[in-house]
Amino acid sequence: MKKAETGTEKEEQMAIRRAVKGLHFGGWAQKEEAAATIRDLAKRDLSKKRALAELGVVPPLVSMLVEAEEGGACQRLALEALVELANASFTNKVLIVDAGLLTRLPQLQSKANLSTKKSLAPLLLSISSLAKTQIPINSLPILSFLLHILRSPLRPTDTPILVSATTALHNLSTQLDNSKSIISAGAVHLLFNLCFFHPKAAEAALATLANLTLTEEGKRGIEEESLVPEALVHVMARDEEPRCQELAAYLLMVVVGRSEEKRRRMVEMGFVETLMEVGLVGRSKVVREKAICMLRWFQDGRSKGGMGDVKRCRREIRCLVNESLDRNMESILRRGGGQMKN
């Protein structure tokens, strides 16, 4: 057994030497073979990832990714090797950034086809996690690339790509300095669309929006969004997604607490009934409490810097809320009682 293990180790060492030599000095055929070897070795364990990176494979792989034939095997294998090297290795992620990936992203974005751009989502997700650390990175190239992916036509099979890109955007939003860039790029509307139409990406989209509310620009951007409050109420009604419900409830409280006009709009569109239902039978205690709190706001006519004639707005909202309560409470309780028995 020991001889067999020794033989395997020797074979690996030889394969690593060939791969490093091929990457640095070989033609495209040798580079392709080298990238495949590095990808396979990096999958095995963390020590292999470190050893390969220490041998200087990251810079030539980044160059290979950008310079290889568009959509060809060399480009694909270079990307797969970089993804494997970055996976679970903070040091390797930093090395990939230091190798110039972010500065070369605009070049790659301008020449790559849509399929290639989508395939970069896992690598960008991995690199974007550096935004949650003390390592300074230029987030703008990643942001531009991610938004391009998220705005592109997506097929049902693209769900993993969609989730990766949205999660990467969430990572970037953890740096408050990125808030203004995310908002000015039109990402708020895009994120609300994701909440509406792509439930798999909804949690990351809502978490990103929640991070944006930590800045005044973010609160304003969300408050002015045309899909608010409809998108948030729509998510709160999806009982199978308790974490999304909690995030939507938090965002709705931020908006409702700041805007008399949004409160009136919620009432006029019949969303009080949804809040009542969530407050009664919502799966999450946090969501139930937030829904009840918002109902009290409506009934009290609470105003934080309301618009126009505040007293008149309060009277109108109280009237509409009371009408909605009288009309819907009996049916809501009936439904809630049936669910509790089940």
Short mmCIF file of C-alpha atoms in Angstrom, two decimals:
data_model
loop_
_atom_site.label_atom_id
_atom_site.label_comp_id
_atom_site.label_asym_id
_atom_site.label_seq_id
_atom_site.Cartn_x
_atom_site.Cartn_y
_atom_site.Cartn_z
CA MET A 1 0.00 0.00 0.00
CA LYS A 2 2.81 2.41 0.89
CA LYS A 3 4.53 1.76 -2.44
CA ALA A 4 1.28 2.42 -4.29
CA GLU A 5 0.76 5.67 -2.36
CA THR A 6 4.33 6.74 -3.04
CA GLY A 7 3.84 6.00 -6.71
CA THR A 8 0.67 8.08 -6.80
CA GLU A 9 2.40 10.99 -5.09
CA LYS A 10 5.25 10.86 -7.59
CA GLU A 11 2.78 10.82 -10.46
CA GLU A 12 1.02 13.86 -9.01
CA GLN A 13 4.28 15.73 -8.62
CA MET A 14 5.19 14.99 -12.22
CA ALA A 15 1.72 16.07 -13.38
CA ILE A 16 2.05 19.33 -11.44
CA ARG A 17 5.46 20.07 -12.94
CA ARG A 18 4.16 19.39 -16.46
CA ALA A 19 1.13 21.59 -15.83
CA VAL A 20 3.17 24.52 -14.49
CA LYS A 21 5.61 24.24 -17.40
CA GLY A 22 2.78 23.96 -19.92
CA LEU A 23 1.01 27.02 -18.56
CA HIS A 24 4.10 29.20 -18.63
CA PHE A 25 5.85 28.03 -21.80
CA GLY A 26 3.51 25.83 -23.82
CA GLY A 27 1.26 26.51 -26.77
CA TRP A 28 -2.52 26.51 -26.52
CA ALA A 29 -2.70 22.71 -26.61
CA GLN A 30 -0.28 22.41 -23.69
CA LYS A 31 -2.08 25.19 -21.80
CA GLU A 32 -5.39 23.39 -22.29
CA GLU A 33 -3.97 20.15 -20.88
CA ALA A 34 -2.33 22.02 -18.02
CA ALA A 35 -5.55 23.82 -17.04
CA ALA A 36 -7.44 20.52 -16.98
CA THR A 37 -4.78 18.98 -14.73
CA ILE A 38 -4.83 21.94 -12.33
CA ARG A 39 -8.63 21.86 -12.18
CA ASP A 40 -8.67 18.16 -11.32
CA LEU A 41 -5.90 18.43 -8.71
CA ALA A 42 -7.46 21.51 -7.08
CA LYS A 43 -10.70 19.58 -6.55
CA ARG A 44 -8.98 17.02 -4.30
CA ASP A 45 -8.11 19.01 -1.18
CA LEU A 46 -7.13 22.42 0.14
CA SER A 47 -3.42 21.61 0.34
CA LYS A 48 -3.37 20.99 -3.43
CA LYS A 49 -4.99 24.38 -4.05
CA ARG A 50 -2.33 26.09 -1.94
CA ALA A 51 0.54 24.19 -3.50
CA LEU A 52 -0.60 24.97 -7.04
CA ALA A 53 -1.09 28.66 -6.26
CA GLU A 54 2.35 28.88 -4.68
CA LEU A 55 3.81 27.54 -7.93
CA GLY A 56 2.44 30.59 -9.75
CA VAL A 57 -0.39 29.08 -11.80
CA VAL A 58 -2.91 31.84 -11.09
CA PRO A 59 -1.56 34.70 -13.31
CA PRO A 60 -1.25 32.56 -16.46
CA LEU A 61 -4.71 31.12 -15.89
CA VAL A 62 -6.19 34.62 -15.65
CA SER A 63 -4.40 35.59 -18.87
CA MET A 64 -5.59 32.39 -20.50
CA LEU A 65 -9.19 33.12 -19.52
CA VAL A 66 -9.08 36.57 -21.13
CA GLU A 67 -6.89 35.86 -24.15
CA ALA A 68 -7.97 32.38 -25.25
CA GLU A 69 -10.34 31.84 -28.14
CA GLU A 70 -13.83 32.95 -27.19
CA GLY A 71 -15.97 30.01 -26.14
CA GLY A 72 -13.19 27.49 -26.74
CA ALA A 73 -11.92 24.67 -24.55
CA CYS A 74 -8.91 26.69 -23.32
CA GLN A 75 -11.08 29.48 -21.99
CA ARG A 76 -13.54 27.07 -20.39
CA LEU A 77 -10.80 25.03 -18.69
CA ALA A 78 -9.00 28.14 -17.43
CA LEU A 79 -12.26 29.32 -15.86
CA GLU A 80 -12.97 25.92 -14.29
CA ALA A 81 -9.43 25.78 -12.87
CA LEU A 82 -9.75 29.28 -11.35
CA VAL A 83 -13.12 28.40 -9.80
CA GLU A 84 -11.63 25.30 -8.17
CA LEU A 85 -8.57 27.19 -6.93
CA ALA A 86 -10.74 29.94 -5.42
CA ASN A 87 -13.23 27.62 -3.79
CA ALA A 88 -12.73 27.67 0.01
CA SER A 89 -9.38 29.44 -0.27
CA PHE A 90 -9.21 33.07 0.85
CA THR A 91 -5.56 33.34 -0.18
CA ASN A 92 -6.23 32.12 -3.71
CA LYS A 93 -9.09 34.58 -4.15
CA VAL A 94 -6.72 37.40 -3.26
CA LEU A 95 -4.12 36.01 -5.69
CA ILE A 96 -6.73 35.99 -8.48
CA VAL A 97 -7.51 39.64 -7.80
CA ASP A 98 -3.80 40.48 -7.63
CA ALA A 99 -3.35 38.72 -10.99
CA GLY A 100 -5.55 41.40 -12.57
CA LEU A 101 -8.86 39.63 -13.06
CA LEU A 102 -10.93 42.66 -12.03
CA THR A 103 -9.01 45.13 -14.19
CA ARG A 104 -9.43 42.78 -17.17
CA LEU A 105 -13.13 42.10 -16.65
CA PRO A 106 -14.21 45.01 -18.92
CA GLN A 107 -12.08 43.51 -21.71
CA LEU A 108 -13.67 40.12 -21.15
CA GLN A 109 -17.15 41.62 -20.95
CA SER A 110 -16.75 43.43 -24.27
CA LYS A 111 -15.66 40.34 -26.23
CA ALA A 112 -17.36 37.42 -24.48
CA ASN A 113 -20.65 35.98 -25.68
CA LEU A 114 -23.60 35.65 -23.32
CA SER A 115 -22.90 31.99 -22.55
CA THR A 116 -19.35 32.79 -21.46
CA LYS A 117 -20.50 35.71 -19.35
CA LYS A 118 -23.01 33.53 -17.54
CA SER A 119 -20.36 30.88 -16.91
CA LEU A 120 -18.30 33.47 -15.03
CA ALA A 121 -20.97 33.89 -12.36
CA PRO A 122 -19.52 31.24 -9.96
CA LEU A 123 -16.04 32.80 -10.13
CA LEU A 124 -17.42 36.31 -9.57
CA LEU A 125 -19.44 34.98 -6.63
CA SER A 126 -16.29 33.55 -5.09
CA ILE A 127 -14.28 36.75 -5.61
CA SER A 128 -17.11 38.99 -4.40
CA SER A 129 -16.91 37.38 -0.95
CA LEU A 130 -13.74 39.45 -0.43
CA ALA A 131 -16.03 42.48 -0.08
CA LYS A 132 -17.06 41.05 3.29
CA THR A 133 -13.45 41.16 4.52
CA GLN A 134 -10.88 43.88 5.12
CA ILE A 135 -9.29 43.29 1.72
CA PRO A 136 -9.98 46.34 -0.49
CA ILE A 137 -11.24 45.40 -3.95
CA ASN A 138 -12.56 47.45 -6.83
CA SER A 139 -16.18 46.29 -6.92
CA LEU A 140 -17.27 48.33 -9.96
CA PRO A 141 -16.09 45.87 -12.65
CA ILE A 142 -17.80 42.98 -10.84
CA LEU A 143 -20.97 45.04 -10.38
CA SER A 144 -21.11 45.94 -14.07
CA PHE A 145 -20.58 42.31 -15.10
CA LEU A 146 -23.18 40.99 -12.66
CA LEU A 147 -25.85 43.45 -13.75
CA HIS A 148 -25.18 42.55 -17.36
CA ILE A 149 -25.79 38.89 -16.52
CA LEU A 150 -28.93 39.61 -14.50
CA ARG A 151 -30.41 41.78 -17.26
CA SER A 152 -29.78 39.21 -19.98
CA PRO A 153 -32.41 36.74 -21.20
CA LEU A 154 -32.50 33.83 -18.77
CA ARG A 155 -33.72 30.29 -19.37
CA PRO A 156 -35.18 27.99 -16.70
CA THR A 157 -31.86 26.11 -16.66
CA ASP A 158 -30.06 29.35 -15.75
CA THR A 159 -31.42 29.38 -12.17
CA PRO A 160 -28.04 28.47 -10.58
CA ILE A 161 -26.40 31.29 -12.54
CA LEU A 162 -29.13 33.70 -11.45
CA VAL A 163 -28.68 32.72 -7.80
CA SER A 164 -24.87 33.02 -8.03
CA ALA A 165 -25.05 36.47 -9.61
CA THR A 166 -27.62 37.75 -7.10
CA THR A 167 -25.65 36.36 -4.15
CA ALA A 168 -22.49 38.02 -5.49
CA LEU A 169 -24.39 41.32 -5.68
CA HIS A 170 -25.42 40.80 -2.07
CA ASN A 171 -21.76 40.31 -1.09
CA LEU A 172 -20.87 43.62 -2.74
CA SER A 173 -23.72 45.37 -0.92
CA THR A 174 -22.18 44.50 2.45
CA GLN A 175 -19.66 47.29 1.76
CA LEU A 176 -21.69 50.44 2.41
CA ASP A 177 -19.42 52.39 0.06
CA ASN A 178 -20.89 50.34 -2.81
CA SER A 179 -24.47 51.42 -2.10
CA LYS A 180 -24.39 54.52 -4.29
CA SER A 181 -22.93 52.60 -7.24
CA ILE A 182 -25.50 49.80 -6.90
CA ILE A 183 -28.37 52.30 -6.78
CA SER A 184 -27.11 54.53 -9.61
CA ALA A 185 -26.68 51.44 -11.81
CA GLY A 186 -30.43 50.80 -11.57
CA ALA A 187 -30.08 47.66 -9.49
CA VAL A 188 -32.99 48.45 -7.14
CA HIS A 189 -35.64 47.90 -9.83
CA LEU A 190 -33.82 44.78 -11.00
CA LEU A 191 -33.74 43.35 -7.47
CA PHE A 192 -37.46 43.90 -7.00
CA ASN A 193 -38.12 42.18 -10.30
CA LEU A 194 -36.12 39.20 -9.06
CA CYS A 195 -38.27 39.11 -5.92
CA PHE A 196 -41.41 39.01 -8.05
CA PHE A 197 -40.45 36.52 -10.75
CA HIS A 198 -37.53 34.41 -9.46
CA PRO A 199 -38.26 32.97 -5.98
CA LYS A 200 -34.94 31.08 -5.90
CA ALA A 201 -33.05 34.38 -6.07
CA ALA A 202 -35.50 36.30 -3.89
CA GLU A 203 -33.67 35.84 -0.57
CA ALA A 204 -30.37 37.20 -1.89
CA ALA A 205 -32.19 40.05 -3.66
CA LEU A 206 -34.09 41.02 -0.50
CA ALA A 207 -30.94 40.76 1.63
CA THR A 208 -29.20 43.12 -0.81
CA LEU A 209 -32.06 45.62 -0.54
CA ALA A 210 -31.91 45.33 3.26
CA ASN A 211 -28.21 46.25 3.15
CA LEU A 212 -29.03 49.26 0.99
CA THR A 213 -31.41 50.59 3.64
CA LEU A 214 -28.40 51.14 5.89
CA THR A 215 -27.68 54.29 3.86
CA GLU A 216 -29.95 57.27 3.26
CA GLU A 217 -29.49 56.91 -0.51
CA GLY A 218 -30.63 53.31 -0.27
CA LYS A 219 -33.74 54.13 1.74
CA ARG A 220 -34.66 56.84 -0.76
CA GLY A 221 -34.03 54.55 -3.73
CA ILE A 222 -36.28 51.83 -2.31
CA GLU A 223 -38.98 54.29 -1.26
CA GLU A 224 -39.08 55.77 -4.80
CA GLU A 225 -39.20 52.38 -6.54
CA SER A 226 -42.41 51.87 -8.56
CA LEU A 227 -42.71 48.21 -7.51
CA VAL A 228 -42.98 49.17 -3.84
CA PRO A 229 -45.06 48.19 -1.93
CA GLU A 230 -46.55 45.56 -4.31
CA ALA A 231 -43.41 43.41 -4.59
CA LEU A 232 -42.85 43.31 -0.83
CA VAL A 233 -46.44 42.42 -0.03
CA HIS A 234 -46.31 39.75 -2.73
CA VAL A 235 -43.28 38.18 -1.03
CA MET A 236 -44.88 38.40 2.41
CA ALA A 237 -47.80 36.38 1.06
CA ARG A 238 -45.49 33.50 0.03
CA ASP A 239 -45.77 31.44 3.16
CA GLU A 240 -43.31 28.79 1.98
CA GLU A 241 -40.40 31.26 2.21
CA PRO A 242 -40.21 32.41 5.88
CA ARG A 243 -36.78 34.04 5.56
CA CYS A 244 -37.93 36.02 2.52
CA GLN A 245 -41.05 37.01 4.43
CA GLU A 246 -38.93 38.38 7.27
CA LEU A 247 -36.75 40.43 4.93
CA ALA A 248 -39.78 41.73 3.01
CA ALA A 249 -41.47 42.68 6.28
CA TYR A 250 -38.37 44.59 7.40
CA LEU A 251 -38.18 46.47 4.09
CA LEU A 252 -41.89 47.21 4.14
CA MET A 253 -41.59 48.67 7.64
CA VAL A 254 -38.79 50.94 6.46
CA VAL A 255 -40.90 52.21 3.56
CA VAL A 256 -44.20 52.42 5.45
CA GLY A 257 -42.51 54.18 8.35
CA ARG A 258 -41.18 56.90 6.05
CA SER A 259 -43.99 57.45 3.56
CA GLU A 260 -47.60 58.42 4.22
CA GLU A 261 -48.25 58.06 0.50
CA LYS A 262 -47.05 54.44 0.50
CA ARG A 263 -49.29 53.65 3.48
CA ARG A 264 -52.29 55.07 1.71
CA ARG A 265 -51.43 53.16 -1.44
CA MET A 266 -51.20 49.88 0.50
CA VAL A 267 -54.64 50.40 1.96
CA GLU A 268 -56.24 51.46 -1.32
CA MET A 269 -54.84 48.38 -3.09
CA GLY A 270 -56.25 46.04 -0.50
CA PHE A 271 -52.95 44.98 1.06
CA VAL A 272 -54.30 45.39 4.59
CA GLU A 273 -55.98 42.00 4.19
CA THR A 274 -52.62 40.39 3.42
CA LEU A 275 -51.06 41.98 6.50
CA MET A 276 -53.95 40.74 8.60
CA GLU A 277 -53.55 37.22 7.29
CA VAL A 278 -49.79 37.20 7.86
CA GLY A 279 -50.28 38.66 11.33
CA LEU A 280 -52.67 35.87 12.21
CA VAL A 281 -51.23 32.76 10.59
CA GLY A 282 -47.73 33.65 9.36
CA ARG A 283 -45.16 30.90 9.93
CA SER A 284 -42.54 33.20 11.41
CA LYS A 285 -43.06 34.98 14.73
CA VAL A 286 -40.91 37.86 13.47
CA VAL A 287 -43.14 38.33 10.43
CA ARG A 288 -46.34 38.10 12.48
CA GLU A 289 -45.08 40.78 14.87
CA LYS A 290 -44.04 43.11 12.05
CA ALA A 291 -47.36 42.66 10.25
CA ILE A 292 -49.30 43.48 13.43
CA CYS A 293 -47.06 46.49 14.05
CA MET A 294 -47.80 47.85 10.56
CA LEU A 295 -51.53 47.32 11.04
CA ARG A 296 -51.33 49.42 14.20
CA TRP A 297 -49.51 52.11 12.28
CA PHE A 298 -52.32 52.19 9.76
CA GLN A 299 -55.03 52.33 12.41
CA ASP A 300 -53.23 55.04 14.37
CA GLY A 301 -52.52 57.04 11.24
CA ARG A 302 -48.89 57.15 12.29
CA SER A 303 -46.86 59.67 10.32
CA LYS A 304 -43.14 60.19 9.99
CA GLY A 305 -42.72 63.23 7.85
CA GLY A 306 -45.96 62.64 5.90
CA MET A 307 -46.85 64.52 2.75
CA GLY A 308 -49.47 67.23 2.34
CA ASP A 309 -52.33 67.58 4.76
CA VAL A 310 -51.29 65.02 7.39
CA LYS A 311 -54.53 65.16 9.36
CA ARG A 312 -56.62 64.58 6.26
CA CYS A 313 -54.40 61.68 5.20
CA ARG A 314 -54.74 60.12 8.62
CA ARG A 315 -58.53 60.35 8.52
CA GLU A 316 -58.69 58.81 5.06
CA ILE A 317 -56.35 55.97 5.98
CA ARG A 318 -58.20 55.20 9.22
CA CYS A 319 -61.46 55.08 7.29
CA LEU A 320 -60.08 52.77 4.63
CA VAL A 321 -58.44 50.50 7.21
CA ASN A 322 -61.62 50.20 9.23
CA GLU A 323 -63.62 49.34 6.12
CA SER A 324 -61.09 46.69 5.19
CA LEU A 325 -61.08 45.27 8.70
CA ASP A 326 -64.87 45.01 8.79
CA ARG A 327 -65.00 43.43 5.36
CA ASN A 328 -62.25 40.87 5.74
CA MET A 329 -61.72 39.94 9.39
CA GLU A 330 -64.36 37.22 9.48
CA SER A 331 -63.06 35.44 6.38
CA ILE A 332 -59.44 35.71 7.54
CA LEU A 333 -60.24 34.25 10.92
CA ARG A 334 -62.17 31.44 9.28
CA ARG A 335 -59.22 30.57 7.06
CA GLY A 336 -56.78 30.91 9.94
CA GLY A 337 -58.82 28.60 12.10
CA GLY A 338 -58.85 25.99 9.37
CA GLN A 339 -55.06 26.13 8.96
CA MET A 340 -54.46 25.87 12.71
CA LYS A 341 -56.60 22.73 12.90
CA ASN A 342 -54.61 21.21 10.08
#
